[in-house]
mmCIF file of C-alpha atoms in Angstrom:
data_model
loop_
_atom_site.group_PDB
_atom_site.id
_atom_site.type_symbol
_atom_site.label_atom_id
_atom_site.label_comp_id
_atom_site.label_asym_id
_atom_site.label_seq_id
_atom_site.Cartn_x
_atom_site.Cartn_y
_atom_site.Cartn_z
ATOM 1 C CA UNK A 1 -3.698 -47.421 -47.813
ATOM 2 C CA UNK A 2 -5.049 -47.675 -51.311
ATOM 3 C CA UNK A 3 -6.143 -44.926 -53.448
ATOM 4 C CA UNK A 4 -9.499 -45.610 -55.632
ATOM 5 C CA UNK A 5 -11.004 -43.708 -58.356
ATOM 6 C CA UNK A 6 -13.532 -41.516 -56.556
ATOM 7 C CA UNK A 7 -17.087 -40.518 -57.272
ATOM 8 C CA UNK A 8 -16.070 -37.124 -58.686
ATOM 9 C CA UNK A 9 -14.616 -38.646 -61.769
ATOM 10 C CA UNK A 10 -11.165 -39.471 -63.311
ATOM 11 C CA UNK A 11 -9.326 -36.312 -61.674
ATOM 12 C CA UNK A 12 -10.348 -37.605 -58.142
ATOM 13 C CA UNK A 13 -9.148 -40.079 -55.970
ATOM 14 C CA UNK A 14 -10.221 -41.183 -52.625
ATOM 15 C CA UNK A 15 -8.889 -43.435 -49.667
ATOM 16 C CA UNK A 16 -10.909 -44.723 -46.561
ATOM 17 C CA UNK A 17 -8.954 -45.110 -43.375
ATOM 18 C CA UNK A 18 -9.775 -45.774 -39.651
ATOM 19 C CA UNK A 19 -8.417 -43.307 -36.819
ATOM 20 C CA UNK A 20 -8.757 -44.149 -33.323
ATOM 21 C CA UNK A 21 -9.514 -41.222 -30.936
ATOM 22 C CA UNK A 22 -8.410 -40.442 -27.464
ATOM 23 C CA UNK A 23 -11.452 -42.488 -26.285
ATOM 24 C CA UNK A 24 -9.851 -45.609 -28.035
ATOM 25 C CA UNK A 25 -12.909 -45.716 -30.571
ATOM 26 C CA UNK A 26 -11.634 -46.126 -34.260
ATOM 27 C CA UNK A 27 -13.764 -44.197 -36.727
ATOM 28 C CA UNK A 28 -13.831 -44.239 -40.428
ATOM 29 C CA UNK A 29 -13.042 -41.393 -42.590
ATOM 30 C CA UNK A 30 -12.189 -40.867 -46.239
ATOM 31 C CA UNK A 31 -9.681 -38.479 -47.777
ATOM 32 C CA UNK A 32 -10.326 -37.260 -51.373
ATOM 33 C CA UNK A 33 -7.511 -35.809 -53.617
ATOM 34 C CA UNK A 34 -7.746 -33.885 -56.916
ATOM 35 C CA UNK A 35 -4.987 -35.178 -59.370
ATOM 36 C CA UNK A 36 -5.416 -33.792 -62.600
ATOM 37 C CA UNK A 37 -4.130 -35.981 -65.341
ATOM 38 C CA UNK A 38 -4.321 -38.911 -63.065
ATOM 39 C CA UNK A 39 -6.390 -41.090 -65.648
ATOM 40 C CA UNK A 40 -3.895 -40.581 -68.475
ATOM 41 C CA UNK A 41 -0.869 -41.413 -66.179
ATOM 42 C CA UNK A 42 -2.584 -44.536 -65.060
ATOM 43 C CA UNK A 43 -3.486 -45.718 -68.283
ATOM 44 C CA UNK A 44 0.277 -45.186 -69.368
ATOM 45 C CA UNK A 45 1.316 -47.155 -66.281
ATOM 46 C CA UNK A 46 -0.790 -50.026 -67.108
ATOM 47 C CA UNK A 47 0.188 -49.932 -70.665
ATOM 48 C CA UNK A 48 3.739 -50.173 -69.544
ATOM 49 C CA UNK A 49 3.032 -53.147 -67.342
ATOM 50 C CA UNK A 50 1.113 -54.770 -69.997
ATOM 51 C CA UNK A 51 4.137 -54.418 -72.345
ATOM 52 C CA UNK A 52 6.778 -55.356 -69.746
ATOM 53 C CA UNK A 53 5.019 -58.408 -67.690
ATOM 54 C CA UNK A 54 8.431 -59.924 -67.155
ATOM 55 C CA UNK A 55 9.827 -57.133 -64.965
ATOM 56 C CA UNK A 56 8.055 -58.350 -61.828
ATOM 57 C CA UNK A 57 5.440 -55.475 -61.850
ATOM 58 C CA UNK A 58 2.475 -57.186 -62.901
ATOM 59 C CA UNK A 59 -0.574 -55.190 -62.481
ATOM 60 C CA UNK A 60 0.447 -53.445 -59.264
ATOM 61 C CA UNK A 61 0.760 -49.818 -59.422
ATOM 62 C CA UNK A 62 2.901 -47.534 -56.990
ATOM 63 C CA UNK A 63 1.582 -44.115 -56.202
ATOM 64 C CA UNK A 64 4.505 -42.505 -58.051
ATOM 65 C CA UNK A 65 3.639 -42.831 -61.894
ATOM 66 C CA UNK A 66 0.621 -40.609 -61.787
ATOM 67 C CA UNK A 67 1.575 -38.195 -58.971
ATOM 68 C CA UNK A 68 4.735 -37.554 -61.160
ATOM 69 C CA UNK A 69 2.478 -36.489 -63.839
ATOM 70 C CA UNK A 70 1.317 -33.447 -61.615
ATOM 71 C CA UNK A 71 3.809 -30.849 -60.593
ATOM 72 C CA UNK A 72 4.658 -31.188 -56.993
ATOM 73 C CA UNK A 73 3.685 -27.767 -55.308
ATOM 74 C CA UNK A 74 5.281 -26.901 -51.931
ATOM 75 C CA UNK A 75 1.692 -26.366 -50.518
ATOM 76 C CA UNK A 76 -1.284 -28.309 -49.825
ATOM 77 C CA UNK A 77 -4.889 -27.392 -48.620
ATOM 78 C CA UNK A 78 -7.180 -29.833 -46.728
ATOM 79 C CA UNK A 79 -11.001 -28.872 -46.942
ATOM 80 C CA UNK A 80 -13.471 -30.025 -44.202
ATOM 81 C CA UNK A 81 -17.126 -29.943 -45.144
ATOM 82 C CA UNK A 82 -20.148 -28.787 -43.366
ATOM 83 C CA UNK A 83 -22.636 -30.688 -41.179
ATOM 84 C CA UNK A 84 -24.912 -33.314 -43.030
ATOM 85 C CA UNK A 85 -22.805 -32.567 -45.915
ATOM 86 C CA UNK A 86 -19.728 -34.169 -47.991
ATOM 87 C CA UNK A 87 -17.156 -32.748 -50.538
ATOM 88 C CA UNK A 88 -18.396 -32.361 -54.069
ATOM 89 C CA UNK A 89 -17.236 -29.007 -55.337
ATOM 90 C CA UNK A 90 -14.840 -30.016 -58.178
ATOM 91 C CA UNK A 91 -14.425 -26.240 -58.971
ATOM 92 C CA UNK A 92 -13.041 -25.273 -55.638
ATOM 93 C CA UNK A 93 -10.585 -28.289 -56.015
ATOM 94 C CA UNK A 94 -9.612 -26.938 -59.499
ATOM 95 C CA UNK A 95 -9.060 -23.293 -58.160
ATOM 96 C CA UNK A 96 -6.724 -24.632 -55.540
ATOM 97 C CA UNK A 97 -4.740 -26.832 -57.869
ATOM 98 C CA UNK A 98 -4.566 -23.964 -60.495
ATOM 99 C CA UNK A 99 -2.949 -21.941 -57.805
ATOM 100 C CA UNK A 100 -0.123 -24.403 -56.957
ATOM 101 C CA UNK A 101 -1.786 -26.451 -54.159
ATOM 102 C CA UNK A 102 -2.217 -30.029 -53.836
ATOM 103 C CA UNK A 103 -5.930 -30.168 -52.923
ATOM 104 C CA UNK A 104 -7.473 -32.714 -50.418
ATOM 105 C CA UNK A 105 -10.892 -32.854 -48.876
ATOM 106 C CA UNK A 106 -11.945 -35.057 -45.798
ATOM 107 C CA UNK A 107 -15.186 -36.705 -45.667
ATOM 108 C CA UNK A 108 -15.489 -37.027 -41.629
ATOM 109 C CA UNK A 109 -16.824 -39.986 -39.790
ATOM 110 C CA UNK A 110 -20.680 -40.338 -40.317
ATOM 111 C CA UNK A 111 -20.697 -38.048 -43.299
ATOM 112 C CA UNK A 112 -20.709 -38.617 -46.914
ATOM 113 C CA UNK A 113 -18.377 -41.234 -48.268
ATOM 114 C CA UNK A 114 -17.574 -42.150 -44.880
ATOM 115 C CA UNK A 115 -21.208 -43.058 -44.068
ATOM 116 C CA UNK A 116 -21.600 -46.772 -42.668
ATOM 117 C CA UNK A 117 -24.616 -48.773 -42.023
ATOM 118 C CA UNK A 118 -25.931 -48.707 -38.353
ATOM 119 C CA UNK A 119 -24.562 -45.252 -37.545
ATOM 120 C CA UNK A 120 -26.431 -41.857 -37.246
ATOM 121 C CA UNK A 121 -25.550 -39.684 -40.147
ATOM 122 C CA UNK A 122 -23.669 -36.368 -39.148
ATOM 123 C CA UNK A 123 -23.514 -37.511 -35.201
ATOM 124 C CA UNK A 124 -20.708 -36.485 -33.181
ATOM 125 C CA UNK A 125 -20.694 -36.281 -29.329
ATOM 126 C CA UNK A 126 -17.584 -34.058 -29.119
ATOM 127 C CA UNK A 127 -16.099 -32.011 -31.884
ATOM 128 C CA UNK A 128 -12.596 -33.049 -30.486
ATOM 129 C CA UNK A 129 -13.701 -36.548 -31.761
ATOM 130 C CA UNK A 130 -12.712 -35.392 -35.236
ATOM 131 C CA UNK A 131 -9.000 -34.852 -34.163
ATOM 132 C CA UNK A 132 -7.670 -38.255 -34.745
ATOM 133 C CA UNK A 133 -8.983 -38.512 -38.368
ATOM 134 C CA UNK A 134 -7.847 -34.812 -39.373
ATOM 135 C CA UNK A 135 -4.286 -35.559 -37.901
ATOM 136 C CA UNK A 136 -4.272 -38.970 -39.795
ATOM 137 C CA UNK A 137 -5.303 -37.109 -42.994
ATOM 138 C CA UNK A 138 -2.555 -34.376 -42.547
ATOM 139 C CA UNK A 139 -0.267 -37.466 -41.990
ATOM 140 C CA UNK A 140 -1.137 -39.046 -45.532
ATOM 141 C CA UNK A 141 -1.141 -35.571 -47.096
ATOM 142 C CA UNK A 142 2.421 -35.016 -45.561
ATOM 143 C CA UNK A 143 3.781 -38.554 -46.530
ATOM 144 C CA UNK A 144 7.048 -38.323 -48.714
ATOM 145 C CA UNK A 145 6.232 -38.062 -52.371
ATOM 146 C CA UNK A 146 8.665 -39.211 -55.273
ATOM 147 C CA UNK A 147 12.214 -38.707 -54.312
ATOM 148 C CA UNK A 148 11.450 -38.223 -50.792
ATOM 149 C CA UNK A 149 9.966 -34.627 -51.046
ATOM 150 C CA UNK A 150 9.349 -32.640 -47.865
ATOM 151 C CA UNK A 151 5.822 -32.378 -46.617
ATOM 152 C CA UNK A 152 4.047 -29.389 -48.119
ATOM 153 C CA UNK A 153 2.911 -26.348 -45.954
ATOM 154 C CA UNK A 154 -0.627 -26.806 -44.956
ATOM 155 C CA UNK A 155 -3.574 -24.335 -45.435
ATOM 156 C CA UNK A 156 -6.625 -25.751 -43.529
ATOM 157 C CA UNK A 157 -10.077 -24.867 -44.902
ATOM 158 C CA UNK A 158 -13.379 -25.452 -43.469
ATOM 159 C CA UNK A 159 -17.200 -24.704 -44.281
ATOM 160 C CA UNK A 160 -19.966 -24.076 -41.849
ATOM 161 C CA UNK A 161 -19.620 -26.540 -38.865
ATOM 162 C CA UNK A 162 -16.412 -27.786 -40.551
ATOM 163 C CA UNK A 163 -15.131 -24.222 -40.308
ATOM 164 C CA UNK A 164 -15.941 -24.327 -36.675
ATOM 165 C CA UNK A 165 -14.085 -27.784 -36.268
ATOM 166 C CA UNK A 166 -11.014 -26.436 -38.218
ATOM 167 C CA UNK A 167 -10.692 -23.538 -36.089
ATOM 168 C CA UNK A 168 -10.746 -25.276 -33.138
ATOM 169 C CA UNK A 169 -8.382 -28.141 -34.383
ATOM 170 C CA UNK A 170 -5.905 -25.275 -35.306
ATOM 171 C CA UNK A 171 -6.063 -23.903 -31.924
ATOM 172 C CA UNK A 172 -5.147 -27.156 -30.348
ATOM 173 C CA UNK A 173 -2.573 -28.096 -32.886
ATOM 174 C CA UNK A 174 -0.391 -24.798 -33.169
ATOM 175 C CA UNK A 175 2.183 -25.011 -35.635
ATOM 176 C CA UNK A 176 0.580 -27.680 -38.047
ATOM 177 C CA UNK A 177 -1.317 -25.432 -40.468
ATOM 178 C CA UNK A 178 0.128 -22.381 -41.845
ATOM 179 C CA UNK A 179 -3.038 -20.495 -42.717
ATOM 180 C CA UNK A 180 -6.748 -20.992 -41.956
ATOM 181 C CA UNK A 181 -9.635 -20.445 -44.518
ATOM 182 C CA UNK A 182 -13.084 -20.278 -43.197
ATOM 183 C CA UNK A 183 -16.080 -20.335 -45.460
ATOM 184 C CA UNK A 184 -19.167 -19.338 -43.640
ATOM 185 C CA UNK A 185 -17.927 -20.877 -40.193
ATOM 186 C CA UNK A 186 -20.788 -21.626 -37.607
ATOM 187 C CA UNK A 187 -19.146 -19.706 -34.986
ATOM 188 C CA UNK A 188 -22.025 -18.702 -33.123
ATOM 189 C CA UNK A 189 -25.862 -19.191 -32.992
ATOM 190 C CA UNK A 190 -28.421 -16.582 -34.325
ATOM 191 C CA UNK A 191 -29.334 -13.383 -32.709
ATOM 192 C CA UNK A 192 -26.820 -13.092 -29.768
ATOM 193 C CA UNK A 193 -24.589 -15.289 -27.356
ATOM 194 C CA UNK A 194 -27.434 -15.257 -25.178
ATOM 195 C CA UNK A 195 -29.262 -17.574 -27.594
ATOM 196 C CA UNK A 196 -26.372 -20.152 -27.233
ATOM 197 C CA UNK A 197 -26.163 -19.984 -23.602
ATOM 198 C CA UNK A 198 -30.074 -20.582 -23.423
ATOM 199 C CA UNK A 199 -30.041 -23.233 -25.969
ATOM 200 C CA UNK A 200 -26.860 -24.944 -23.894
ATOM 201 C CA UNK A 201 -28.848 -24.785 -20.670
ATOM 202 C CA UNK A 202 -31.725 -26.598 -22.188
ATOM 203 C CA UNK A 203 -30.126 -29.256 -24.263
ATOM 204 C CA UNK A 204 -27.339 -30.200 -21.705
ATOM 205 C CA UNK A 205 -29.365 -32.525 -19.540
ATOM 206 C CA UNK A 206 -30.834 -34.338 -22.459
ATOM 207 C CA UNK A 207 -27.547 -34.716 -24.069
ATOM 208 C CA UNK A 208 -25.800 -35.972 -20.908
ATOM 209 C CA UNK A 209 -28.448 -38.750 -20.232
ATOM 210 C CA UNK A 210 -29.952 -39.429 -23.834
ATOM 211 C CA UNK A 211 -27.079 -37.949 -26.321
ATOM 212 C CA UNK A 212 -28.575 -39.846 -29.437
ATOM 213 C CA UNK A 213 -32.301 -38.512 -28.634
ATOM 214 C CA UNK A 214 -33.535 -36.605 -31.854
ATOM 215 C CA UNK A 215 -34.573 -32.892 -31.224
ATOM 216 C CA UNK A 216 -37.528 -32.077 -33.249
ATOM 217 C CA UNK A 217 -37.214 -28.905 -35.250
ATOM 218 C CA UNK A 218 -39.260 -27.698 -38.054
ATOM 219 C CA UNK A 219 -38.127 -29.139 -41.412
ATOM 220 C CA UNK A 220 -36.278 -26.401 -43.569
ATOM 221 C CA UNK A 221 -34.727 -27.384 -46.959
ATOM 222 C CA UNK A 222 -34.309 -23.721 -48.142
ATOM 223 C CA UNK A 223 -30.715 -23.863 -48.570
ATOM 224 C CA UNK A 224 -30.591 -27.377 -50.527
ATOM 225 C CA UNK A 225 -33.344 -25.712 -52.814
ATOM 226 C CA UNK A 226 -30.960 -22.854 -53.399
ATOM 227 C CA UNK A 227 -28.056 -24.998 -54.478
ATOM 228 C CA UNK A 228 -29.572 -28.469 -55.651
ATOM 229 C CA UNK A 229 -29.757 -28.995 -59.352
ATOM 230 C CA UNK A 230 -32.839 -31.269 -58.446
ATOM 231 C CA UNK A 231 -34.633 -28.074 -57.217
ATOM 232 C CA UNK A 232 -33.407 -24.545 -58.441
ATOM 233 C CA UNK A 233 -29.650 -24.580 -57.990
ATOM 234 C CA UNK A 234 -26.751 -25.921 -60.392
ATOM 235 C CA UNK A 235 -25.257 -28.494 -58.182
ATOM 236 C CA UNK A 236 -25.415 -32.274 -58.681
ATOM 237 C CA UNK A 237 -26.078 -33.593 -55.085
ATOM 238 C CA UNK A 238 -26.213 -37.015 -53.709
ATOM 239 C CA UNK A 239 -29.169 -37.035 -51.428
ATOM 240 C CA UNK A 240 -27.841 -40.035 -49.547
ATOM 241 C CA UNK A 241 -24.852 -38.048 -48.585
ATOM 242 C CA UNK A 242 -26.521 -34.701 -48.409
ATOM 243 C CA UNK A 243 -30.191 -34.986 -47.514
ATOM 244 C CA UNK A 244 -32.476 -32.345 -48.538
ATOM 245 C CA UNK A 245 -33.561 -31.715 -45.001
ATOM 246 C CA UNK A 246 -30.419 -32.795 -43.337
ATOM 247 C CA UNK A 247 -29.824 -35.544 -40.811
ATOM 248 C CA UNK A 248 -31.892 -35.575 -37.844
ATOM 249 C CA UNK A 249 -30.506 -33.183 -35.083
ATOM 250 C CA UNK A 250 -29.617 -35.144 -31.986
ATOM 251 C CA UNK A 251 -29.070 -33.839 -28.547
ATOM 252 C CA UNK A 252 -25.467 -34.971 -28.214
ATOM 253 C CA UNK A 253 -24.315 -33.357 -31.585
ATOM 254 C CA UNK A 254 -26.012 -30.046 -30.763
ATOM 255 C CA UNK A 255 -24.366 -29.861 -27.347
ATOM 256 C CA UNK A 256 -21.044 -30.452 -28.903
ATOM 257 C CA UNK A 257 -21.360 -27.719 -31.423
ATOM 258 C CA UNK A 258 -22.704 -25.334 -28.461
ATOM 259 C CA UNK A 259 -19.637 -26.307 -26.324
ATOM 260 C CA UNK A 260 -17.271 -25.702 -29.545
ATOM 261 C CA UNK A 261 -18.998 -22.187 -29.925
ATOM 262 C CA UNK A 262 -18.404 -21.170 -26.404
ATOM 263 C CA UNK A 263 -14.618 -22.131 -26.672
ATOM 264 C CA UNK A 264 -14.593 -19.831 -29.716
ATOM 265 C CA UNK A 265 -16.336 -17.000 -27.641
ATOM 266 C CA UNK A 266 -13.826 -17.442 -24.870
ATOM 267 C CA UNK A 267 -10.850 -16.561 -27.714
ATOM 268 C CA UNK A 268 -8.813 -19.397 -29.411
ATOM 269 C CA UNK A 269 -5.612 -17.225 -29.953
ATOM 270 C CA UNK A 270 -4.663 -18.883 -33.293
ATOM 271 C CA UNK A 271 -1.536 -17.192 -34.375
ATOM 272 C CA UNK A 272 -1.590 -17.922 -38.106
ATOM 273 C CA UNK A 273 -3.449 -15.737 -40.575
ATOM 274 C CA UNK A 274 -7.089 -16.489 -40.897
ATOM 275 C CA UNK A 275 -9.479 -15.627 -43.886
ATOM 276 C CA UNK A 276 -13.082 -15.605 -43.104
ATOM 277 C CA UNK A 277 -15.542 -15.171 -46.076
ATOM 278 C CA UNK A 278 -19.304 -14.789 -45.395
ATOM 279 C CA UNK A 279 -22.517 -13.563 -47.447
ATOM 280 C CA UNK A 280 -23.287 -9.998 -47.286
ATOM 281 C CA UNK A 281 -26.622 -10.650 -45.695
ATOM 282 C CA UNK A 282 -28.663 -13.370 -43.977
ATOM 283 C CA UNK A 283 -32.438 -14.458 -44.578
ATOM 284 C CA UNK A 284 -34.244 -16.414 -42.039
ATOM 285 C CA UNK A 285 -37.853 -17.717 -41.519
ATOM 286 C CA UNK A 286 -40.118 -20.367 -41.786
ATOM 287 C CA UNK A 287 -41.247 -20.019 -45.363
ATOM 288 C CA UNK A 288 -39.139 -19.401 -48.600
ATOM 289 C CA UNK A 289 -38.303 -16.105 -49.717
ATOM 290 C CA UNK A 290 -36.725 -15.022 -53.070
ATOM 291 C CA UNK A 291 -33.927 -13.513 -51.107
ATOM 292 C CA UNK A 292 -32.839 -16.740 -50.144
ATOM 293 C CA UNK A 293 -31.339 -17.141 -53.412
ATOM 294 C CA UNK A 294 -28.533 -14.580 -52.612
ATOM 295 C CA UNK A 295 -28.100 -14.773 -49.081
ATOM 296 C CA UNK A 296 -27.051 -16.991 -46.371
ATOM 297 C CA UNK A 297 -30.317 -18.811 -45.362
ATOM 298 C CA UNK A 298 -28.573 -20.785 -42.620
ATOM 299 C CA UNK A 299 -26.493 -18.492 -40.189
ATOM 300 C CA UNK A 300 -26.546 -15.015 -38.882
ATOM 301 C CA UNK A 301 -23.783 -13.494 -40.925
ATOM 302 C CA UNK A 302 -23.489 -10.489 -38.531
ATOM 303 C CA UNK A 303 -22.760 -12.704 -35.638
ATOM 304 C CA UNK A 304 -20.179 -14.491 -37.547
ATOM 305 C CA UNK A 305 -18.642 -11.321 -38.501
ATOM 306 C CA UNK A 306 -18.462 -10.254 -34.866
ATOM 307 C CA UNK A 307 -17.485 -13.778 -33.486
ATOM 308 C CA UNK A 308 -14.531 -14.056 -36.184
ATOM 309 C CA UNK A 309 -12.591 -11.325 -34.215
ATOM 310 C CA UNK A 310 -12.385 -14.093 -31.335
ATOM 311 C CA UNK A 311 -10.323 -16.386 -33.574
ATOM 312 C CA UNK A 312 -6.960 -14.974 -33.351
ATOM 313 C CA UNK A 313 -4.572 -12.110 -34.041
ATOM 314 C CA UNK A 314 -4.577 -11.719 -37.667
ATOM 315 C CA UNK A 315 -8.138 -12.053 -39.022
ATOM 316 C CA UNK A 316 -9.282 -10.979 -42.566
ATOM 317 C CA UNK A 317 -13.081 -10.584 -43.188
ATOM 318 C CA UNK A 318 -14.463 -10.695 -46.730
ATOM 319 C CA UNK A 319 -18.281 -10.208 -47.174
ATOM 320 C CA UNK A 320 -19.636 -11.526 -50.472
ATOM 321 C CA UNK A 321 -22.714 -9.583 -51.903
ATOM 322 C CA UNK A 322 -25.183 -12.081 -53.191
ATOM 323 C CA UNK A 323 -23.447 -14.798 -51.330
ATOM 324 C CA UNK A 324 -25.094 -18.204 -50.231
ATOM 325 C CA UNK A 325 -24.261 -20.230 -46.977
ATOM 326 C CA UNK A 326 -21.412 -21.778 -49.013
ATOM 327 C CA UNK A 327 -20.128 -18.588 -50.912
ATOM 328 C CA UNK A 328 -18.385 -21.011 -53.433
ATOM 329 C CA UNK A 329 -21.693 -22.416 -54.437
ATOM 330 C CA UNK A 330 -23.270 -18.926 -55.243
ATOM 331 C CA UNK A 331 -24.313 -17.809 -58.694
ATOM 332 C CA UNK A 332 -21.292 -17.750 -61.307
ATOM 333 C CA UNK A 333 -20.669 -14.028 -60.959
ATOM 334 C CA UNK A 334 -20.884 -14.085 -57.207
ATOM 335 C CA UNK A 335 -18.588 -16.967 -56.599
ATOM 336 C CA UNK A 336 -16.114 -15.571 -59.180
ATOM 337 C CA UNK A 337 -16.068 -12.433 -56.603
ATOM 338 C CA UNK A 338 -15.321 -14.895 -53.669
ATOM 339 C CA UNK A 339 -12.680 -16.429 -55.737
ATOM 340 C CA UNK A 340 -11.041 -13.266 -56.719
ATOM 341 C CA UNK A 341 -10.962 -12.188 -52.990
ATOM 342 C CA UNK A 342 -9.585 -15.671 -51.895
ATOM 343 C CA UNK A 343 -6.708 -15.276 -54.518
ATOM 344 C CA UNK A 344 -5.849 -11.885 -53.418
ATOM 345 C CA UNK A 345 -5.614 -13.120 -49.826
ATOM 346 C CA UNK A 346 -3.308 -15.987 -50.992
ATOM 347 C CA UNK A 347 -1.119 -13.634 -52.638
ATOM 348 C CA UNK A 348 -0.826 -11.424 -49.601
ATOM 349 C CA UNK A 349 -0.494 -14.122 -46.809
ATOM 350 C CA UNK A 350 0.424 -17.419 -48.441
ATOM 351 C CA UNK A 351 2.886 -16.462 -51.144
ATOM 352 C CA UNK A 352 4.393 -13.518 -49.112
ATOM 353 C CA UNK A 353 7.822 -15.180 -49.207
ATOM 354 C CA UNK A 354 7.683 -15.030 -53.003
ATOM 355 C CA UNK A 355 6.882 -18.645 -53.783
#
């Protein structure tokens, strides 16, 4: 495993790895970490290597010199992005590291940094196929640091489809994550569970026999328009990693999501504390509305609020007035409110032991 400078700049590093699932297929994923001060520490280590070439170190650098430049917290967070997306929110990483966490994000297979030629962007036939790479990433996060330090306590965070994936993973791997933070998790379809059941009935035959078939849906780029600096937002996005109108919707992928939502509806019984953050309102439709600048233009937030009660025994719901689908990409004053609510929850449920 080798860490390389990441596309987000000097304070981020990434490593790409393969993980074989229960089906025996090895899939590629990419783990990103936020290491403030990493560039300065690397430069110092390179300088030391140049000045002492006879000590046998050459140009090889271990992981320790620049990890030691950062305070080693007892806690870590792993972030899972949504569908047709990737990790790019440096501000979110800075929030977590500023609160004493090691921050990591995982670009899941067929997404973002993990896209490979000849594969379908965003495609997965079963959400459980992500288990191996999430487990492997947590293993990397928990590997002993300098001095053989113990692995940190883990907070698992997910956005949209990543929130659904995180919740399902936590339910199948009890005792691994200490907390769960979900940013607009896609726990249910628009309108009612009846919509999900009807969609599942229609898509399952196609998913069974032609899982990679594209389902033609009206193109909608409203959410991209509200966040991308190439349109009317403030965030610089890589359109190859996050297409303006998303990857094609394939039957097998939609069936996998519907199956995951059905499992949530039956109840996951997650034992650890869960925080769910959603916008205060939704805006739907086939045409752009100005309200889409301050609402969730992707999900039905009222259905998400209701379905969140099926996640576990201790669920905190925060509704962010003016929030976008990803509340941490909202207007500055709105996401400041979201961060304040997240910080309050961390104080209550993560630092309740005084750490």
